[in-house]
mmCIF file of C-alpha atoms in Angstrom:
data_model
loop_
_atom_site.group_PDB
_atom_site.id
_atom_site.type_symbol
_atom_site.label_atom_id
_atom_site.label_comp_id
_atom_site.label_asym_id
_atom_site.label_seq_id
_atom_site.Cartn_x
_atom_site.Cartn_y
_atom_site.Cartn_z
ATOM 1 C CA UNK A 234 -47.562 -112.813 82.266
ATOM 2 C CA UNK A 235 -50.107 -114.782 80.056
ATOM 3 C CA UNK A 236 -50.936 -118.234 81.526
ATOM 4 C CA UNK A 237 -51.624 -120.330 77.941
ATOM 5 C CA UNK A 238 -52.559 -124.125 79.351
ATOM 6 C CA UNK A 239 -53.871 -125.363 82.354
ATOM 7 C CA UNK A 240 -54.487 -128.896 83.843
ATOM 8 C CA UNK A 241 -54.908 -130.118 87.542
ATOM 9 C CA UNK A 242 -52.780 -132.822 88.379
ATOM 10 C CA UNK A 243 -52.845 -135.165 91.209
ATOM 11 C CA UNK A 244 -52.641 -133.651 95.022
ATOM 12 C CA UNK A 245 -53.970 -130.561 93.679
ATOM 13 C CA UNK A 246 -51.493 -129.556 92.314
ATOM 14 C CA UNK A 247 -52.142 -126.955 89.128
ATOM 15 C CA UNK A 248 -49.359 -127.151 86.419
ATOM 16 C CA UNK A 249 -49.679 -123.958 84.049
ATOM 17 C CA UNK A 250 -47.939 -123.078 81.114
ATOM 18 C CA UNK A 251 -47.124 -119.431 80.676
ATOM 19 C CA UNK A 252 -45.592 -116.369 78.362
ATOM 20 C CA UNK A 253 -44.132 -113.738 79.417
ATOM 21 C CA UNK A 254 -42.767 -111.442 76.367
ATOM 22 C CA UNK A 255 -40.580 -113.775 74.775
ATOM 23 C CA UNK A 256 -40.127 -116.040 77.431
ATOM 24 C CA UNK A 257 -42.164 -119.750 77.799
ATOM 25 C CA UNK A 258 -42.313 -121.002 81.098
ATOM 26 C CA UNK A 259 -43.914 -123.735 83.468
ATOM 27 C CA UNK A 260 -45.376 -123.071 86.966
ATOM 28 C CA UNK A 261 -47.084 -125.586 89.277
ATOM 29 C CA UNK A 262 -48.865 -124.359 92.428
ATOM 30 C CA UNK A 263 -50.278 -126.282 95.267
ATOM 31 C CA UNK A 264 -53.564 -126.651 96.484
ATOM 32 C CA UNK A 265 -53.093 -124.090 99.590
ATOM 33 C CA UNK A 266 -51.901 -120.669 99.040
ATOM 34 C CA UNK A 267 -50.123 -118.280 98.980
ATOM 35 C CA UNK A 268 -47.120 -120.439 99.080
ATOM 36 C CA UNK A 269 -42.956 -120.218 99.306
ATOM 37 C CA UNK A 270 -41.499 -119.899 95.747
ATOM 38 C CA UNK A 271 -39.108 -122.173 94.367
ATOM 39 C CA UNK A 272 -37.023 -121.360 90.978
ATOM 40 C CA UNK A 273 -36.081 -124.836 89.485
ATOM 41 C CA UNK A 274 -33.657 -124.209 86.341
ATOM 42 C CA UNK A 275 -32.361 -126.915 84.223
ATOM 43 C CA UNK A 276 -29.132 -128.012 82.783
ATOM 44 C CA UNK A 277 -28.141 -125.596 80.237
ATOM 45 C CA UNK A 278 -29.830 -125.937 76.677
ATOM 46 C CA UNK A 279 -32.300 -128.225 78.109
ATOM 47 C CA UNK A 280 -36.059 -127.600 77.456
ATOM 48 C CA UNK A 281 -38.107 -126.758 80.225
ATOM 49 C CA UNK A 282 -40.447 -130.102 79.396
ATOM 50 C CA UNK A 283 -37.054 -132.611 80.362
ATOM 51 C CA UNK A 284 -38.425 -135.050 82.531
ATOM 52 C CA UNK A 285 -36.338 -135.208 85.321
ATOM 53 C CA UNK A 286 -37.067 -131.937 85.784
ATOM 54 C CA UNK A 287 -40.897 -131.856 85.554
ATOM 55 C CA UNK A 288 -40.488 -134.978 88.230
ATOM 56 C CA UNK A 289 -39.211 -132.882 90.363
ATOM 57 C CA UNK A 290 -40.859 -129.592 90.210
ATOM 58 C CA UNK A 291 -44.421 -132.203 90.391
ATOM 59 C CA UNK A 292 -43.028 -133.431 93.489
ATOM 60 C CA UNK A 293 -42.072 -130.078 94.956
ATOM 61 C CA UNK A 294 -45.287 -128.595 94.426
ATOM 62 C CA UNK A 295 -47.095 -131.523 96.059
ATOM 63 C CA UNK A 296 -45.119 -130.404 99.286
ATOM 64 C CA UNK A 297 -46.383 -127.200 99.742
ATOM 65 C CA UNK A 298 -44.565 -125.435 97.351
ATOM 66 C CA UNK A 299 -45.084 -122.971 94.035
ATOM 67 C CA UNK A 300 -42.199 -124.176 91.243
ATOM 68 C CA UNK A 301 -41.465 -122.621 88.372
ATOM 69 C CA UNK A 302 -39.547 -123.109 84.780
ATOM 70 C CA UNK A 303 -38.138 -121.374 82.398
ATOM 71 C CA UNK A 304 -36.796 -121.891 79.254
ATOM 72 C CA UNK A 305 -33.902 -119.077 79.120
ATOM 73 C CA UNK A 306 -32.552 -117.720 75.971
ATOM 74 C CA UNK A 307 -30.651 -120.274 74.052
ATOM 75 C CA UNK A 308 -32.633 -123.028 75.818
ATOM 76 C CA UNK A 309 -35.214 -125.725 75.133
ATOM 77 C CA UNK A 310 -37.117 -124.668 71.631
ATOM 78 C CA UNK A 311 -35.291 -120.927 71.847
ATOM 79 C CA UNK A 312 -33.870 -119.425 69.011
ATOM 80 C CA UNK A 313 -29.943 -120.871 69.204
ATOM 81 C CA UNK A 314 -27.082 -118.830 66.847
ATOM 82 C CA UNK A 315 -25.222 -120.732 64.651
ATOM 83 C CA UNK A 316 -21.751 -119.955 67.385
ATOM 84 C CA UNK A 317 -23.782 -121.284 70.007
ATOM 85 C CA UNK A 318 -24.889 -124.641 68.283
ATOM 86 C CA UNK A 319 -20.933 -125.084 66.792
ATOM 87 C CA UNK A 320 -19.806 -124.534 70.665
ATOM 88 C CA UNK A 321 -22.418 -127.133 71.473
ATOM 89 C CA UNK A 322 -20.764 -129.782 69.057
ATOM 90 C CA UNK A 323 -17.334 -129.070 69.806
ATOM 91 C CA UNK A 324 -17.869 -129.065 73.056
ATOM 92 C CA UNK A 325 -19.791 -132.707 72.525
ATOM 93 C CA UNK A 326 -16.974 -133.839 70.848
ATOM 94 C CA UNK A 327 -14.457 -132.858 72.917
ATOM 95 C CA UNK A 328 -15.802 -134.511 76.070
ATOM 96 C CA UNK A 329 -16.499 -137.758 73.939
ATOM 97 C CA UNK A 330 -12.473 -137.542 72.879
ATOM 98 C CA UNK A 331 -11.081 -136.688 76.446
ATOM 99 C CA UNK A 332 -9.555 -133.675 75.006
ATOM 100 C CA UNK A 333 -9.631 -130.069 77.619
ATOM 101 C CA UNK A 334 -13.144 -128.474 77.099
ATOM 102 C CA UNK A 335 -12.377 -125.340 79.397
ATOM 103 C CA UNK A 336 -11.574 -123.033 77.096
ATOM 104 C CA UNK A 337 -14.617 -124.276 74.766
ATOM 105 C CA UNK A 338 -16.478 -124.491 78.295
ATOM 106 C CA UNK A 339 -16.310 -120.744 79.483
ATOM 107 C CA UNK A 340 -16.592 -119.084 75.530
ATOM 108 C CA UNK A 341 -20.469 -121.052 75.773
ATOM 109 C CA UNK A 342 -21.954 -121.365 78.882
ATOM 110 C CA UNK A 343 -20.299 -117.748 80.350
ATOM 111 C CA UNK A 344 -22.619 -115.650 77.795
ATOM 112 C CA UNK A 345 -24.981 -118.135 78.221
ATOM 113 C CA UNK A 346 -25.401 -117.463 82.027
ATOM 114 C CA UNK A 347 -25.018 -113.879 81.231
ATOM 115 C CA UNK A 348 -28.444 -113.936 78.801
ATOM 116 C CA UNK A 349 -30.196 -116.270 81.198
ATOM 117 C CA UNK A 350 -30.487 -114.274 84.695
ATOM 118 C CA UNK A 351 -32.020 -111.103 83.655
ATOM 119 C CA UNK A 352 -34.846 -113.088 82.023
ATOM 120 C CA UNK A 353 -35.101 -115.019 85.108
ATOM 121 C CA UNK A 354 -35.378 -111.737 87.400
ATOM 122 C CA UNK A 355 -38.389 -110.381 84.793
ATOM 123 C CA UNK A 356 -39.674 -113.657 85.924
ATOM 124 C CA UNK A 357 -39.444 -113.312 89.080
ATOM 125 C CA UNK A 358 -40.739 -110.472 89.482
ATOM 126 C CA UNK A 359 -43.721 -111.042 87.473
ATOM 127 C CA UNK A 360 -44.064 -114.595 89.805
ATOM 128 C CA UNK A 361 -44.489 -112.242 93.174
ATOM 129 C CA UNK A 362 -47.228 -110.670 91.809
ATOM 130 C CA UNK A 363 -49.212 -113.735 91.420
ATOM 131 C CA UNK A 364 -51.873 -113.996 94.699
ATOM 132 C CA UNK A 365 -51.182 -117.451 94.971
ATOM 133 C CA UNK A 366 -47.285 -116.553 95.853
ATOM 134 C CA UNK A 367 -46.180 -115.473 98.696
ATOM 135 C CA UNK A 368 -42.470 -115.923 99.202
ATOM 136 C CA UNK A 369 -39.805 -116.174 100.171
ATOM 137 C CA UNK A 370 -37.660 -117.795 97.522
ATOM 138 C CA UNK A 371 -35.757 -120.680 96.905
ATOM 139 C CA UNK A 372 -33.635 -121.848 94.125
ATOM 140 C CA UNK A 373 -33.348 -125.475 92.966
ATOM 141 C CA UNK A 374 -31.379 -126.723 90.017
ATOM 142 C CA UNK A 375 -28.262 -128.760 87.743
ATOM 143 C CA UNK A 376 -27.400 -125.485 86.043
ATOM 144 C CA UNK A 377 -25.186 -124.343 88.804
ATOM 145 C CA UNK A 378 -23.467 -121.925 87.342
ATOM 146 C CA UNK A 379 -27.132 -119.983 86.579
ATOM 147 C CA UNK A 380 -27.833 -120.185 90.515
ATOM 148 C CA UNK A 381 -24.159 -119.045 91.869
ATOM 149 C CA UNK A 382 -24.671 -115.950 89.908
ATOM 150 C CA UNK A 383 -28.342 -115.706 90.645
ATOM 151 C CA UNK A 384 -27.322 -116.214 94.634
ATOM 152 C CA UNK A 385 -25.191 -113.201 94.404
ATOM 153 C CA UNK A 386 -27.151 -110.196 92.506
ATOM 154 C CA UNK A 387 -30.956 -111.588 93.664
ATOM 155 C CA UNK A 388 -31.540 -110.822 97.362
ATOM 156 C CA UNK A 389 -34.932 -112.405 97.153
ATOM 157 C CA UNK A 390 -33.321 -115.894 96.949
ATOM 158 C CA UNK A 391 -32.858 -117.056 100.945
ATOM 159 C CA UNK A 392 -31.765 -120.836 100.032
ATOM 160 C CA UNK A 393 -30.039 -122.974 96.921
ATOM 161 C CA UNK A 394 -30.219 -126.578 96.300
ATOM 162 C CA UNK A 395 -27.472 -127.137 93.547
ATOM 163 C CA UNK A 396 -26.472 -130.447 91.413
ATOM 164 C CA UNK A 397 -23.030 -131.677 90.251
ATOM 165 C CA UNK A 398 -20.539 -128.627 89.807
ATOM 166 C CA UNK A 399 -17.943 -130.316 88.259
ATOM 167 C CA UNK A 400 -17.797 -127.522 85.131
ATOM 168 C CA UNK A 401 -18.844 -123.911 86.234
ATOM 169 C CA UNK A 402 -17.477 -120.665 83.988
ATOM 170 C CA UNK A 403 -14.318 -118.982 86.272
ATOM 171 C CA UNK A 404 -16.193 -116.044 86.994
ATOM 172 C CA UNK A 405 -19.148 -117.904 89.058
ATOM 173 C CA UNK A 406 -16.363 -120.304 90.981
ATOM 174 C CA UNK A 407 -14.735 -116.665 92.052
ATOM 175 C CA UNK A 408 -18.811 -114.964 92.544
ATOM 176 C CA UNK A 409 -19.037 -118.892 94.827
ATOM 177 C CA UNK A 410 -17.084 -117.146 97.708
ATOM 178 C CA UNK A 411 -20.219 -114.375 97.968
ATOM 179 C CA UNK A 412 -22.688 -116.508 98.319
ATOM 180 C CA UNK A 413 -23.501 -117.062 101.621
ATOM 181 C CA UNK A 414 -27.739 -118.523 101.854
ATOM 182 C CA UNK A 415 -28.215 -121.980 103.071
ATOM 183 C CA UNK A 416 -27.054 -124.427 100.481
ATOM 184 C CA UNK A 417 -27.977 -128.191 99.546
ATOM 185 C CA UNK A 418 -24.766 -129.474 97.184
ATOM 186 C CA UNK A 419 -25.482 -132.571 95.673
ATOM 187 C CA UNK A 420 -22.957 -134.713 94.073
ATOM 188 C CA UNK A 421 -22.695 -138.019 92.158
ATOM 189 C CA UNK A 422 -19.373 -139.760 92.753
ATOM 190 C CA UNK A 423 -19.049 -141.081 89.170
ATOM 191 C CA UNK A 424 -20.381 -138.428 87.265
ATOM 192 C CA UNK A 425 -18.493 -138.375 83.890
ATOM 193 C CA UNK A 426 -19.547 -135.146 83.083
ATOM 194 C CA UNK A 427 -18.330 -133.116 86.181
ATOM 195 C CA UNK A 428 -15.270 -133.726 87.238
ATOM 196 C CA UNK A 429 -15.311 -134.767 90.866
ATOM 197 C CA UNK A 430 -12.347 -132.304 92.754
ATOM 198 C CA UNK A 431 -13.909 -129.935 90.758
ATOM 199 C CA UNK A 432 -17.032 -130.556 92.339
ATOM 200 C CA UNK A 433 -15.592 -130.584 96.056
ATOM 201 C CA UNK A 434 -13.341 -127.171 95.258
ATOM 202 C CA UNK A 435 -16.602 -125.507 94.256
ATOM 203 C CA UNK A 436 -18.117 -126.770 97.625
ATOM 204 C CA UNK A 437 -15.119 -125.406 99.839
ATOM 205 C CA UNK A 438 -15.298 -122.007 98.269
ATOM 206 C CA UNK A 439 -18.759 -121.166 98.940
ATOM 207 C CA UNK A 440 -19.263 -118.477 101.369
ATOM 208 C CA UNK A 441 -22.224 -119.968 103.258
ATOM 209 C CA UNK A 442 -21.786 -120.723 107.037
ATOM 210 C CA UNK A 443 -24.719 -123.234 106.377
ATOM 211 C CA UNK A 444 -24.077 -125.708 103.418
ATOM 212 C CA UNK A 445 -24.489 -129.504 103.525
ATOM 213 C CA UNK A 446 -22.564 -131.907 100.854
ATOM 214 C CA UNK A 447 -24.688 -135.135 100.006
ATOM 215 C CA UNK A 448 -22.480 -137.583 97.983
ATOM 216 C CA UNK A 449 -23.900 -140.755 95.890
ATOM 217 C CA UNK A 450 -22.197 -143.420 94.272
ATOM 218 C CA UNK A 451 -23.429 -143.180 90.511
ATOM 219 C CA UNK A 452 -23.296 -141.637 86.968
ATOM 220 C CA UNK A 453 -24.673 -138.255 85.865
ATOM 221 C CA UNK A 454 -28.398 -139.261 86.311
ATOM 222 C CA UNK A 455 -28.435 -141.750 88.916
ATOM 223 C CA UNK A 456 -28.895 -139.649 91.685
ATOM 224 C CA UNK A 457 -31.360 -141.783 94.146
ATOM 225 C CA UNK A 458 -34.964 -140.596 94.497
ATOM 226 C CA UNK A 459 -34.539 -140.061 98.184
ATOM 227 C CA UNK A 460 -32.592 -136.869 97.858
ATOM 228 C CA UNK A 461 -35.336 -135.407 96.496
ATOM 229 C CA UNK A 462 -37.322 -135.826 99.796
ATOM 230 C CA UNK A 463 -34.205 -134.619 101.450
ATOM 231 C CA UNK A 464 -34.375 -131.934 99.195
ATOM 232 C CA UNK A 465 -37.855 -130.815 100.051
ATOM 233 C CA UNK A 466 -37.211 -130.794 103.915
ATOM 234 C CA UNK A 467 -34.215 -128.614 103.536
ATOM 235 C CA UNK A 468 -36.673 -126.107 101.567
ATOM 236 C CA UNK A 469 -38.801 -126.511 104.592
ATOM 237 C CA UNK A 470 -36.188 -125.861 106.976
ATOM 238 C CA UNK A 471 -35.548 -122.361 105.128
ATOM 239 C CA UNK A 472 -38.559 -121.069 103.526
ATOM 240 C CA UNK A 473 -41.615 -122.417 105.674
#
């Protein structure tokens, strides 16, 4: 891991930009160390630089927390194939037509998810290594699908926080029923983009004994600031 960039921000928090092979990546660390680790992915294709994001991994860190980015193959400034970028517009244009996107759906983001966790393990790893870390692990992120899958082959990970849900590839809604770490599910009651039953089947099938369902009244990215406090003390509840 080669850190590249480095600036302190505000509650001493550090915000680094790294390399690791081929992969570009993000991590902010607080003031105190070593501190709990949380993995905050992004909505597929998104760079790791999306605002919402860096909001919240800023926030996060100023809690007591180390937070950390990647952008996964076929996201952010990645290298995308020509088939992924046609699924992209289909799929696009699909959704903007009401026409079924499921089949378009699982031929993308299932290979997608596939590519993404092994470079998020190498990151991992490489994270735990780092003085200023010192577990355990927590996973925090809109690209469900990524985190269901990472929840099942990653023992490290002892806690999820996951967003929407509405559209996650069949074989991580079957992979849902063996996860079973504390989970956070948050869901926006108008979200156009994920279908809402959806959302609330993926909920029920989880295998966690400990999993909490926050619902808000809103679109895709109006979920209300507060749940990221909430957010933060259910990472305190599980890896402090």
């Amino acid at each position: 891991m080669q850190f590249t960039s480095e600036q302190r921000l505000g509650d001493g928090v550090l915000e680094r930009e790294f390399t690791l092979g081929e992969i570009p990546g993000t991590l902010w660390t607080p003031g105190a160390a070593p501190a709990p680790l949380v993995l905050m992915a992004h909505n597929n294709g998104l760079p790791k630089a999306e605002p919402r994001l860096v909001a919240r991994a800023r926030y996060t860190a100023a809690r007591g927390y180390a937070v950390a980015t990647i952008d996964a193959a076929g996201c952010g400034d990645r290298p995308r194939s020509a088939t992924d970028e046609q699924a992209r517009a289909d799929l696009r244009r699909a959704m903007q037509a009401g026409e079924p996107v499921d089949e378009i759906f699982e031929s993308f983001i299932g290979p997608l998810v596939e590519n993404a966790v092994p470079e998020w393990q190498t990151t991992l790893d490489a994270l735990l290594e780092l003085p200023e870390i010192g577990g355990p692990v927590g996973y925090s992120g809109g690209w469900t699908a990524l985190g269901i899958r990472l929840a099942v082959v990653e023992p490290r990970i002892a806690a999820a926080g996951f967003f929407a849900g509405g559209y996650v590839p069949r074989a991580q809604r079957e992979e849902a029923r063996q996860v079973t770490i504390p989970l956070l599910f948050l869901l926006q009651w108008d979200d156009e983009g994920n279908p809402r039953q959806r959302a609330l089947d993926l909920f029920d099938a989880f295998g966690s004994k400990k999993k909490t369902l926050h619902a808000n009244l809103g679109g895709h990215t109006g979920t209300p600031w507060f749940e990221l406090e909430d957010g933060c003390r259910f990472l305190d509840r599980h890896l402090k």
